């Protein structure tokens, strides 16, 4: 009986020690840090476009072709040149900022997480300026 009690005590003690040793601590800050990097890059891209008072699409496209910067939007990876062309095409197809946002969402639904409403309106006005449709509209308004 003494041996049985001693054996059970040793087994329970060894099980409790090994049970306490098998745990893992996950740090979510590393994952959050990785996810925030593309967002910060996209935000810096949009502020670079919006803050440029004398924005010219062709000059900006030339600069973006020389850039090696990549953006991750959801699961899709885009270069700065591809993003610039996409924004220009969406602005050219649309008649107002809401349509511009819809075209962006059709190309990649994750754009809603990266651009705010104010940024979307400002990007629309910057990329719409200089298109043939906008030029004709300005001529009609000035006539």
Coordinates of N, CA, C and O in Angstrom, one line a residue:
X1 N 0.8 -1.2 0.0 CA 0.0 0.0 0.0 C 0.9 1.3 0.0 O 0.5 2.2 -0.7
X2 N 1.9 1.2 0.8 CA 2.9 2.3 0.8 C 3.5 2.6 -0.6 O 3.6 3.7 -1.0
X3 N 3.9 1.5 -1.2 CA 4.5 1.6 -2.6 C 3.5 2.2 -3.6 O 3.8 2.9 -4.5
X4 N 2.2 1.7 -3.5 CA 1.2 2.2 -4.4 C 1.0 3.7 -4.2 O 0.9 4.5 -5.2
X5 N 0.9 4.2 -3.0 CA 0.7 5.6 -2.7 C 1.9 6.4 -3.2 O 1.7 7.5 -3.8
X6 N 3.1 5.9 -2.9 CA 4.3 6.5 -3.4 C 4.4 6.6 -4.9 O 4.8 7.6 -5.5
X7 N 4.0 5.5 -5.6 CA 4.0 5.5 -7.1 C 3.0 6.5 -7.6 O 3.3 7.2 -8.6
X8 N 1.8 6.5 -7.1 CA 0.8 7.5 -7.6 C 1.3 8.9 -7.3 O 1.1 9.8 -8.2
X9 N 1.9 9.2 -6.2 CA 2.4 10.5 -5.9 C 3.5 11.0 -6.9 O 3.5 12.1 -7.4
X10 N 4.3 10.1 -7.2 CA 5.4 10.4 -8.2 C 4.9 10.6 -9.6 O 5.3 11.5 -10.3
X11 N 3.9 9.7 -10.0 CA 3.3 9.9 -11.3 C 2.6 11.2 -11.4 O 2.7 12.0 -12.4
X12 N 1.8 11.5 -10.4 CA 1.0 12.8 -10.4 C 2.0 14.0 -10.4 O 1.8 15.0 -11.1
X13 N 3.1 13.9 -9.7 CA 4.1 15.0 -9.6 C 4.7 15.2 -11.0 O 4.9 16.3 -11.5
X14 N 5.1 14.1 -11.6 CA 5.8 14.2 -12.9 C 4.9 14.7 -14.0 O 5.3 15.5 -14.9
X15 N 3.6 14.3 -14.0 CA 2.6 14.7 -14.9 C 2.4 16.2 -14.8 O 2.2 17.0 -15.7
X16 N 2.3 16.7 -13.5 CA 2.0 18.1 -13.3 C 3.2 19.0 -13.7 O 3.0 20.1 -14.2
X17 N 4.4 18.5 -13.5 CA 5.6 19.3 -14.0 C 5.6 19.4 -15.5 O 5.8 20.4 -16.1
X18 N 5.4 18.3 -16.2 CA 5.4 18.3 -17.7 C 4.2 19.1 -18.2 O 4.4 19.7 -19.3
X19 N 3.1 19.0 -17.5 CA 1.9 19.8 -18.0 C 2.2 21.3 -17.9 O 1.8 22.1 -18.7
X20 N 2.9 21.7 -16.9 CA 3.2 23.1 -16.7 C 4.3 23.6 -17.7 O 4.3 24.8 -18.0
X21 N 5.1 22.7 -18.2 CA 6.2 23.1 -19.1 C 5.7 23.3 -20.5 O 6.4 23.9 -21.3
X22 N 4.6 22.7 -20.9 CA 4.1 22.7 -22.3 C 3.1 23.8 -22.5 O 1.9 23.6 -22.5
X23 N 3.6 25.0 -22.6 CA 2.7 26.1 -23.0 C 3.5 27.0 -24.0 O 4.7 27.0 -24.1
X24 N 2.8 27.8 -24.7 CA 3.4 28.7 -25.7 C 2.8 30.1 -25.5 O 1.6 30.2 -25.3
X25 N 3.6 31.1 -25.6 CA 3.1 32.4 -25.5 C 3.3 33.0 -26.9 O 4.3 33.1 -27.5
X26 N 2.2 33.5 -27.4 CA 2.1 34.1 -28.7 C 2.1 35.6 -28.6 O 1.3 36.2 -27.8
X27 N 2.9 36.3 -29.3 CA 3.0 37.7 -29.3 C 2.3 38.2 -30.6 O 2.8 37.9 -31.7
X28 N 1.2 38.9 -30.4 CA 0.5 39.4 -31.6 C 1.0 40.7 -32.1 O 0.7 41.2 -33.2
X29 N 1.9 41.3 -31.4 CA 2.5 42.6 -31.8 C 3.3 42.5 -33.0 O 3.4 43.4 -33.9
X30 N 4.0 41.3 -33.2 CA 4.8 41.1 -34.4 C 3.9 41.1 -35.7 O 4.2 41.7 -36.7
X31 N 2.7 40.4 -35.6 CA 1.8 40.4 -36.7 C 1.2 41.7 -37.0 O 1.1 42.1 -38.2
X32 N 0.9 42.5 -36.0 CA 0.3 43.8 -36.2 C 1.4 44.7 -36.8 O 1.1 45.6 -37.6
X33 N 2.6 44.6 -36.5 CA 3.7 45.4 -37.0 C 3.8 45.1 -38.5 O 4.0 46.0 -39.3
X34 N 3.7 43.9 -38.9 CA 3.8 43.6 -40.3 C 2.6 44.1 -41.1 O 2.8 44.6 -42.2
X35 N 1.4 44.0 -40.6 CA 0.3 44.4 -41.3 C 0.2 46.0 -41.4 O -0.3 46.5 -42.4
X36 N 0.8 46.7 -40.5 CA 0.7 48.1 -40.5 C 1.7 48.7 -41.5 O 1.6 49.8 -41.9
X37 N 2.8 48.0 -41.9 CA 3.7 48.5 -42.8 C 3.1 48.8 -44.2 O 3.3 50.0 -44.7
X38 N 2.4 47.9 -44.9 CA 1.8 48.3 -46.2 C 0.8 49.5 -46.0 O 0.8 50.3 -46.9
X39 N 0.1 49.5 -44.9 CA -0.8 50.6 -44.7 C -0.1 52.0 -44.6 O -0.5 53.0 -45.2
X40 N 1.0 52.0 -43.9 CA 1.8 53.2 -43.8 C 2.4 53.6 -45.1 O 2.5 54.7 -45.5
X41 N 2.8 52.6 -45.9 CA 3.4 52.9 -47.3 C 2.3 53.5 -48.1 O 2.5 54.4 -48.9
X42 N 1.1 52.9 -48.1 CA 0.0 53.4 -48.9 C -0.4 54.8 -48.5 O -0.6 55.7 -49.3
X43 N -0.4 55.1 -47.2 CA -0.7 56.4 -46.7 C 0.4 57.4 -47.1 O 0.1 58.5 -47.5
X44 N 1.7 57.0 -47.1 CA 2.7 57.9 -47.5 C 2.6 58.1 -49.0 O 2.8 59.3 -49.5
X45 N 2.2 57.1 -49.8 CA 2.0 57.3 -51.2 C 0.8 58.3 -51.5 O 1.0 59.2 -52.3
X46 N -0.3 58.1 -50.8 CA -1.4 59.0 -51.0 C -1.1 60.5 -50.5 O -1.5 61.4 -51.2
X47 N -0.3 60.6 -49.4 CA 0.0 62.0 -49.0 C 1.0 62.6 -50.0 O 1.0 63.8 -50.2
X48 N 1.9 61.8 -50.6 CA 2.8 62.3 -51.6 C 2.0 62.9 -52.8 O 2.3 63.9 -53.3
X49 N 1.0 62.2 -53.2 CA 0.1 62.6 -54.3 C -0.7 63.8 -54.0 O -0.7 64.8 -54.7
X50 N -1.3 63.7 -52.8 CA -2.2 64.8 -52.4 C -1.5 66.1 -52.1 O -2.0 67.2 -52.4
X51 N -0.3 66.0 -51.5 CA 0.4 67.2 -51.1 C 1.1 67.9 -52.2 O 1.4 69.0 -52.1
X52 N 1.2 67.2 -53.4 CA 1.8 67.8 -54.5 C 0.8 68.8 -55.2 O -0.2 68.4 -55.8
X53 N 1.1 70.1 -55.0 CA 0.2 71.1 -55.5 C 0.2 71.2 -57.0 O -0.9 71.4 -57.6
X54 N 1.3 70.9 -57.7 CA 1.4 71.0 -59.1 C 1.5 69.6 -59.6 O 2.4 69.2 -60.3
X55 N 0.5 68.7 -59.3 CA 0.5 67.3 -59.7 C 0.3 67.1 -61.2 O -0.7 67.6 -61.8
X56 N 1.2 66.5 -61.8 CA 1.1 66.1 -63.2 C 1.3 64.6 -63.3 O 2.3 64.0 -62.9
X57 N 0.3 64.0 -63.9 CA 0.2 62.5 -64.0 C 1.5 61.9 -64.7 O 2.1 61.0 -64.2
X58 N 1.8 62.5 -65.8 CA 2.9 61.9 -66.6 C 4.3 62.0 -65.9 O 5.1 61.1 -65.8
X59 N 4.5 63.1 -65.2 CA 5.7 63.3 -64.4 C 5.7 62.3 -63.3 O 6.8 61.7 -62.9
X60 N 4.6 62.2 -62.6 CA 4.5 61.3 -61.5 C 4.7 59.8 -61.9 O 5.3 59.0 -61.2
X61 N 4.1 59.5 -63.1 CA 4.3 58.1 -63.6 C 5.7 57.8 -63.9 O 6.2 56.7 -63.6
X62 N 6.4 58.8 -64.4 CA 7.8 58.6 -64.8 C 8.6 58.4 -63.5 O 9.5 57.5 -63.4
X63 N 8.3 59.1 -62.4 CA 9.0 58.9 -61.1 C 8.7 57.5 -60.6 O 9.5 56.9 -60.0
X64 N 7.4 57.1 -60.7 CA 7.0 55.8 -60.1 C 7.6 54.7 -60.9 O 7.8 53.6 -60.3
X65 N 7.9 54.8 -62.1 CA 8.6 53.7 -62.9 C 10.0 53.5 -62.4 O 10.5 52.4 -62.4
X66 N 10.6 54.5 -61.9 CA 12.0 54.4 -61.4 C 12.0 53.9 -59.9 O 13.0 53.5 -59.5
X67 N 10.9 54.0 -59.3 CA 10.8 53.5 -57.9 C 10.7 52.0 -57.8 O 10.1 51.4 -58.6
X68 N 11.3 51.5 -56.8 CA 11.3 50.0 -56.6 C 10.3 49.7 -55.4 O 10.3 48.5 -55.0
X69 N 9.5 50.6 -55.0 CA 8.6 50.4 -53.9 C 7.5 49.5 -54.3 O 6.9 49.6 -55.4
X70 N 7.1 48.5 -53.4 CA 6.0 47.6 -53.6 C 5.0 47.8 -52.6 O 5.3 48.1 -51.4
X71 N 3.7 47.7 -52.9 CA 2.6 47.8 -52.0 C 1.9 46.5 -51.9 O 1.6 45.9 -52.9
X72 N 1.5 46.1 -50.7 CA 0.6 44.9 -50.5 C -0.7 45.4 -50.1 O -0.9 46.0 -49.1
X73 N -1.7 45.1 -51.0 CA -3.1 45.5 -50.8 C -3.9 44.2 -50.7 O -4.1 43.6 -51.7
X74 N -4.2 43.8 -49.5 CA -4.8 42.5 -49.3 C -3.8 41.4 -49.6 O -2.7 41.4 -49.1
X75 N -4.1 40.5 -50.6 CA -3.2 39.5 -51.0 C -2.5 39.9 -52.3 O -1.6 39.2 -52.7
X76 N -2.8 41.0 -52.8 CA -2.2 41.5 -54.1 C -1.0 42.4 -53.9 O -1.0 43.2 -53.0
X77 N 0.1 42.1 -54.6 CA 1.3 43.0 -54.5 C 1.3 43.8 -55.8 O 1.2 43.3 -56.9
X78 N 1.5 45.1 -55.6 CA 1.6 46.1 -56.7 C 2.8 46.9 -56.6 O 3.2 47.4 -55.5
X79 N 3.4 47.3 -57.8 CA 4.4 48.2 -57.8 C 3.8 49.6 -57.8 O 2.6 49.8 -57.9
X80 N 4.7 50.6 -57.5 CA 4.2 52.0 -57.5 C 3.6 52.4 -58.9 O 2.6 53.1 -59.0
X81 N 4.2 51.9 -59.9 CA 3.8 52.2 -61.3 C 2.4 51.6 -61.5 O 1.5 52.3 -62.1
X82 N 2.2 50.4 -61.1 CA 0.9 49.7 -61.3 C -0.2 50.4 -60.5 O -1.3 50.6 -61.0
X83 N 0.1 50.8 -59.3 CA -0.9 51.5 -58.5 C -1.2 52.9 -59.1 O -2.4 53.2 -59.1
X84 N -0.2 53.6 -59.6 CA -0.5 54.9 -60.2 C -1.4 54.7 -61.5 O -2.3 55.4 -61.7
X85 N -1.1 53.7 -62.3 CA -1.9 53.4 -63.5 C -3.3 53.0 -63.1 O -4.3 53.4 -63.8
X86 N -3.4 52.2 -62.1 CA -4.8 51.8 -61.6 C -5.6 53.0 -61.2 O -6.8 53.1 -61.5
X87 N -5.0 53.8 -60.4 CA -5.7 55.0 -59.9 C -6.1 55.9 -61.0 O -7.3 56.5 -61.0
X88 N -5.3 56.1 -62.0 CA -5.6 56.9 -63.2 C -6.7 56.3 -64.0 O -7.7 57.0 -64.4
X89 N -6.7 55.0 -64.2 CA -7.7 54.4 -65.0 C -9.1 54.4 -64.3 O -10.1 54.7 -64.9
X90 N -9.1 54.2 -63.0 CA -10.3 54.3 -62.2 C -10.9 55.7 -62.2 O -12.1 55.9 -62.3
X91 N -10.0 56.7 -62.1 CA -10.4 58.1 -62.1 C -11.0 58.5 -63.5 O -12.0 59.2 -63.7
X92 N -10.3 58.0 -64.6 CA -10.8 58.3 -65.9 C -12.1 57.7 -66.2 O -13.0 58.3 -66.9
X93 N -12.4 56.5 -65.7 CA -13.7 55.8 -66.0 C -14.9 56.4 -65.2 O -16.0 56.3 -65.6
X94 N -14.6 57.0 -64.1 CA -15.6 57.5 -63.2 C -16.0 59.0 -63.4 O -15.2 59.7 -63.9
X95 N -17.2 59.3 -62.9 CA -17.7 60.7 -63.0 C -17.7 61.4 -61.7 O -17.8 62.6 -61.7
X96 N -17.6 60.7 -60.6 CA -17.5 61.3 -59.3 C -16.7 60.5 -58.3 O -16.4 59.3 -58.7
X97 N -16.4 61.0 -57.2 CA -15.6 60.2 -56.2 C -16.2 58.9 -55.8 O -15.5 57.9 -55.5
X98 N -17.5 58.8 -55.7 CA -18.2 57.6 -55.3 C -18.0 56.5 -56.3 O -17.7 55.3 -56.0
X99 N -18.1 56.8 -57.6 CA -17.8 55.9 -58.7 C -16.3 55.5 -58.7 O -16.0 54.3 -58.9
X100 N -15.5 56.4 -58.4 CA -14.0 56.1 -58.3 C -13.8 55.1 -57.2 O -13.1 54.1 -57.5
X101 N -14.4 55.3 -56.1 CA -14.3 54.3 -55.0 C -14.8 52.9 -55.4 O -14.2 51.9 -55.1
X102 N -15.9 52.9 -56.1 CA -16.5 51.7 -56.6 C -15.6 50.9 -57.5 O -15.4 49.7 -57.4
X103 N -15.0 51.7 -58.4 CA -14.0 51.0 -59.4 C -12.8 50.5 -58.6 O -12.3 49.4 -59.0
X104 N -12.4 51.2 -57.6 CA -11.3 50.7 -56.8 C -11.7 49.4 -56.1 O -10.9 48.4 -56.0
X105 N -12.9 49.4 -55.5 CA -13.4 48.2 -54.8 C -13.5 47.0 -55.8 O -13.3 45.9 -55.4
X106 N -13.9 47.3 -57.0 CA -14.1 46.2 -58.0 C -12.7 45.6 -58.3 O -12.6 44.4 -58.5
X107 N -11.7 46.4 -58.4 CA -10.4 45.9 -58.7 C -9.8 45.1 -57.5 O -9.1 44.1 -57.7
X108 N -10.0 45.6 -56.3 CA -9.5 45.0 -55.1 C -10.3 45.5 -53.9 O -10.2 46.6 -53.6
X109 N -11.1 44.6 -53.3 CA -12.0 45.0 -52.2 C -11.2 45.6 -51.0 O -11.8 46.2 -50.1
X110 N -9.9 45.3 -50.9 CA -9.1 45.7 -49.7 C -8.9 47.2 -49.7 O -8.4 47.8 -48.8
X111 N -9.1 47.9 -50.8 CA -8.8 49.4 -50.9 C -9.6 50.1 -49.9 O -9.2 51.2 -49.5
X112 N -10.8 49.6 -49.4 CA -11.6 50.4 -48.4 C -10.8 50.5 -47.1 O -11.0 51.4 -46.4
X113 N -9.9 49.5 -46.8 CA -9.1 49.6 -45.6 C -7.9 50.6 -45.7 O -7.4 50.9 -44.7
X114 N -7.5 50.9 -46.9 CA -6.3 51.7 -47.0 C -6.5 53.2 -47.3 O -5.7 54.0 -46.9
X115 N -7.6 53.6 -47.9 CA -7.9 55.0 -48.2 C -9.1 55.4 -47.5 O -10.2 54.8 -47.6
X116 N -9.0 56.6 -46.8 CA -10.2 57.1 -46.2 C -11.1 57.8 -47.2 O -10.6 58.0 -48.4
X117 N -12.2 58.3 -46.8 CA -13.1 59.0 -47.8 C -12.5 60.3 -48.3 O -12.6 60.6 -49.5
X118 N -11.8 61.0 -47.4 CA -11.2 62.3 -47.8 C -10.0 62.0 -48.7 O -9.9 62.8 -49.7
X119 N -9.3 61.0 -48.4 CA -8.1 60.6 -49.3 C -8.7 60.2 -50.7 O -8.1 60.6 -51.7
X120 N -9.8 59.5 -50.7 CA -10.3 59.0 -52.0 C -10.8 60.2 -52.8 O -10.5 60.2 -54.0
X121 N -11.4 61.2 -52.2 CA -11.9 62.3 -53.0 C -10.7 63.1 -53.5 O -10.7 63.6 -54.6
X122 N -9.7 63.3 -52.7 CA -8.5 64.0 -53.1 C -7.7 63.3 -54.2 O -7.3 63.9 -55.2
X123 N -7.6 62.0 -54.1 CA -6.9 61.2 -55.1 C -7.7 61.3 -56.4 O -7.1 61.4 -57.5
X124 N -9.0 61.2 -56.3 CA -9.9 61.3 -57.5 C -9.7 62.6 -58.2 O -9.5 62.7 -59.4
X125 N -9.6 63.7 -57.5 CA -9.5 65.0 -58.1 C -8.1 65.2 -58.7 O -7.9 65.8 -59.8
X126 N -7.1 64.6 -58.1 CA -5.7 64.7 -58.6 C -5.5 63.9 -59.9 O -4.9 64.3 -60.9
X127 N -6.0 62.7 -59.9 CA -5.9 61.8 -61.0 C -6.8 62.1 -62.1 O -6.6 61.8 -63.3
X128 N -8.0 62.7 -61.8 CA -8.9 63.1 -62.9 C -8.4 64.3 -63.7 O -8.7 64.4 -64.9
X129 N -7.7 65.2 -63.0 CA -7.2 66.4 -63.6 C -6.2 66.0 -64.8 O -5.4 65.2 -64.6
X130 N -6.5 66.6 -65.9 CA -5.6 66.3 -67.1 C -6.1 65.2 -68.0 O -5.5 65.0 -69.0
X131 N -7.2 64.6 -67.7 CA -7.8 63.6 -68.6 C -8.6 64.4 -69.7 O -9.0 65.5 -69.5
X132 N -8.8 63.7 -70.8 CA -9.6 64.3 -71.9 C -11.0 64.7 -71.5 O -11.5 65.8 -71.8
X133 N -11.6 63.8 -70.7 CA -13.0 64.0 -70.3 C -13.1 65.3 -69.4 O -14.0 66.1 -69.5
X134 N -12.1 65.4 -68.5 CA -12.1 66.6 -67.6 C -11.8 67.8 -68.4 O -12.4 68.9 -68.1
X135 N -10.9 67.7 -69.4 CA -10.6 68.9 -70.3 C -11.8 69.4 -71.0 O -12.1 70.6 -71.1
X136 N -12.6 68.4 -71.6 CA -13.8 68.8 -72.3 C -14.9 69.4 -71.3 O -15.5 70.4 -71.6
X137 N -15.0 68.8 -70.2 CA -15.9 69.3 -69.1 C -15.5 70.8 -68.7 O -16.4 71.6 -68.6
X138 N -14.2 71.0 -68.6 CA -13.8 72.4 -68.2 C -14.1 73.4 -69.4 O -14.4 74.5 -69.1
X139 N -13.9 72.9 -70.6 CA -14.2 73.8 -71.7 C -15.7 74.1 -71.8 O -16.1 75.3 -72.0
X140 N -16.5 73.2 -71.5 CA -18.0 73.4 -71.6 C -18.4 74.4 -70.4 O -19.2 75.3 -70.6
X141 N -17.8 74.2 -69.3 CA -18.1 75.1 -68.1 C -17.6 76.5 -68.3 O -18.2 77.4 -67.8
X142 N -16.5 76.6 -69.0 CA -15.9 78.0 -69.3 C -16.6 78.7 -70.5 O -16.4 79.9 -70.7
X143 N -17.3 78.0 -71.3 CA -17.9 78.5 -72.5 C -18.9 79.5 -72.1 O -19.5 80.4 -72.1

